[in-house]
Coordinates of C-alpha atoms in Angstrom, one line a residue:
X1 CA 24.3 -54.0 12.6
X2 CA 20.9 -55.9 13.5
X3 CA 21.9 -58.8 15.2
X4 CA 21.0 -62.4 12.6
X5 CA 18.6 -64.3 13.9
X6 CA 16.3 -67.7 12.7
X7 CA 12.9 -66.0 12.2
X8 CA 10.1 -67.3 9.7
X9 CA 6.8 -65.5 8.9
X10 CA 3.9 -66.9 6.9
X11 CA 0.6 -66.1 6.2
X12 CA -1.6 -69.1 4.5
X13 CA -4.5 -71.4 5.1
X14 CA -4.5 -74.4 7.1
X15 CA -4.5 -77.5 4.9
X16 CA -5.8 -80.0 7.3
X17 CA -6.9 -80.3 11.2
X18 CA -4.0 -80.5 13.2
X19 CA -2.5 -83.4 14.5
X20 CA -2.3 -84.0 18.3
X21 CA 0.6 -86.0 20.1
X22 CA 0.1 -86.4 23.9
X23 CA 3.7 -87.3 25.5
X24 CA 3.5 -89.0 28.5
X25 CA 5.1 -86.2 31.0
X26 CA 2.2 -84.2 29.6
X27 CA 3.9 -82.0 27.3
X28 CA 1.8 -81.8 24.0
X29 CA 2.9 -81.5 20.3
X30 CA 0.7 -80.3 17.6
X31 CA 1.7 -80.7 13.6
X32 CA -0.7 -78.9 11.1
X33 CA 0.5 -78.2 7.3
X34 CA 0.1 -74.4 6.2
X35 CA -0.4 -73.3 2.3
X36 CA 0.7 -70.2 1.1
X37 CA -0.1 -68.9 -2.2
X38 CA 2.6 -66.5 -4.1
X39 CA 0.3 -64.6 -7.4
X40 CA 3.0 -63.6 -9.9
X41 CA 3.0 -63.4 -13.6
X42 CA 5.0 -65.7 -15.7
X43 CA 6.7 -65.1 -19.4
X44 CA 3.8 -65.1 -21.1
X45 CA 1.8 -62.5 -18.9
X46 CA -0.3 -65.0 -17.4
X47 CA -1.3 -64.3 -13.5
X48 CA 0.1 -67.4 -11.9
X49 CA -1.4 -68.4 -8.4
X50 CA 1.4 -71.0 -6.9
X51 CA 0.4 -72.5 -3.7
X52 CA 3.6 -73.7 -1.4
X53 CA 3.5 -76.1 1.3
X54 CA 5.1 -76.0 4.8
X55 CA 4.8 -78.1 8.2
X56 CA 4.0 -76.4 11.4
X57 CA 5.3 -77.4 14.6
X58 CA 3.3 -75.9 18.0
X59 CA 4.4 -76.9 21.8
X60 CA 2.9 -76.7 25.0
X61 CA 0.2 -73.5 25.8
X62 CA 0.4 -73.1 21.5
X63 CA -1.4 -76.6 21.1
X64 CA -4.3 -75.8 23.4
X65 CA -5.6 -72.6 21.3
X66 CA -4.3 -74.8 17.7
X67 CA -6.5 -78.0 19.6
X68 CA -9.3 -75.3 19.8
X69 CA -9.6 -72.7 17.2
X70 CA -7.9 -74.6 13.9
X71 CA -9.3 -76.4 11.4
X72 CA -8.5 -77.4 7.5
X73 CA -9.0 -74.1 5.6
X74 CA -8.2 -71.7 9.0
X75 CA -6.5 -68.5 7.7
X76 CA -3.1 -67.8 10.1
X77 CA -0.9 -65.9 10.8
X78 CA 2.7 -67.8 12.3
X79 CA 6.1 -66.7 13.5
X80 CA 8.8 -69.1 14.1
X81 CA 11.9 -70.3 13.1
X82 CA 13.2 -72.8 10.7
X83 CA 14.1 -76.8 12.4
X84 CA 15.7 -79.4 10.2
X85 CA 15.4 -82.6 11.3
X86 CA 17.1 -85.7 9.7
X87 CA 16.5 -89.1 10.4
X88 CA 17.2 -92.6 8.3
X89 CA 13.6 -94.2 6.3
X90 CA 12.8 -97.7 6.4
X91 CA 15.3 -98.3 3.3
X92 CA 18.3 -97.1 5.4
X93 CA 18.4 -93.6 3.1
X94 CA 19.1 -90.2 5.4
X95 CA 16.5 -88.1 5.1
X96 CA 15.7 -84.7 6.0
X97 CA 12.8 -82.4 7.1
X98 CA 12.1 -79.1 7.5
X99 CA 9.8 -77.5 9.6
X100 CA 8.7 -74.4 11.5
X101 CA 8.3 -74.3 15.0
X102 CA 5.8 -72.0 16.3
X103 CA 6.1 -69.0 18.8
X104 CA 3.3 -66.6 17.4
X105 CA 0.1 -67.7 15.9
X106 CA -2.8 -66.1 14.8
X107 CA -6.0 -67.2 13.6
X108 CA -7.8 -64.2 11.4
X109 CA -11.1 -64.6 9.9
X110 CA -9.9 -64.5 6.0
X111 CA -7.5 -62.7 4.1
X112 CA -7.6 -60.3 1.0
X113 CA -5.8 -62.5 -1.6

């Protein structure tokens, strides 16, 4: 049997410029949000083009080339794997995030949608 492992691939457009956070040991973080459209047809018939919405997480050597080459609309291509993060808002409610970290990325001129 193939061993189980935490792997997520996407293909999508980025939806903003990325966000840079410089720590102070000099490790970088970059957060960018990726859309990714699924076509299907609904009940009726009707072509359906639904648009989902995940957040990108890219460390160290990853941030230089996102810092670089990406911009709001880049096409990508990512491998990672799913992080969920909790933490407790302002109102003392738990909260949770998820997100993909990053260990493949790349940028391809436009896809065939």
């Amino acid at each position: 049997m193939e061993r189980v492992k935490n792997s997520v691939r996407l293909t999508g457009y980025a939806g903003a410029d990325p966000v840079i956070v410089q720590f102070a040991n000099e490790r970088k973080l970059a957060r960018l949000s990726i859309g990714v459209h699924e076509f299907y047809k609904n009940s009726l018939g009707e072509a359906v083009d639904q648009t989902q919405w995940f957040q990108l997480i890219f460390w160290n050597q990853k941030v230089e080339l996102v810092e670089d080459v990406v911009k709001k609309g880049s096409a990508l291509r990512v491998e990672g794997k799913l992080s969920v993060q909790s933490y407790t808002d302002k109102s003392g409610e738990q909260r949770y995030t998820t997100e993909i970290v990053v260990n493949e990325l790349e940028v391809v001129d436009k896809f065939q949608l």
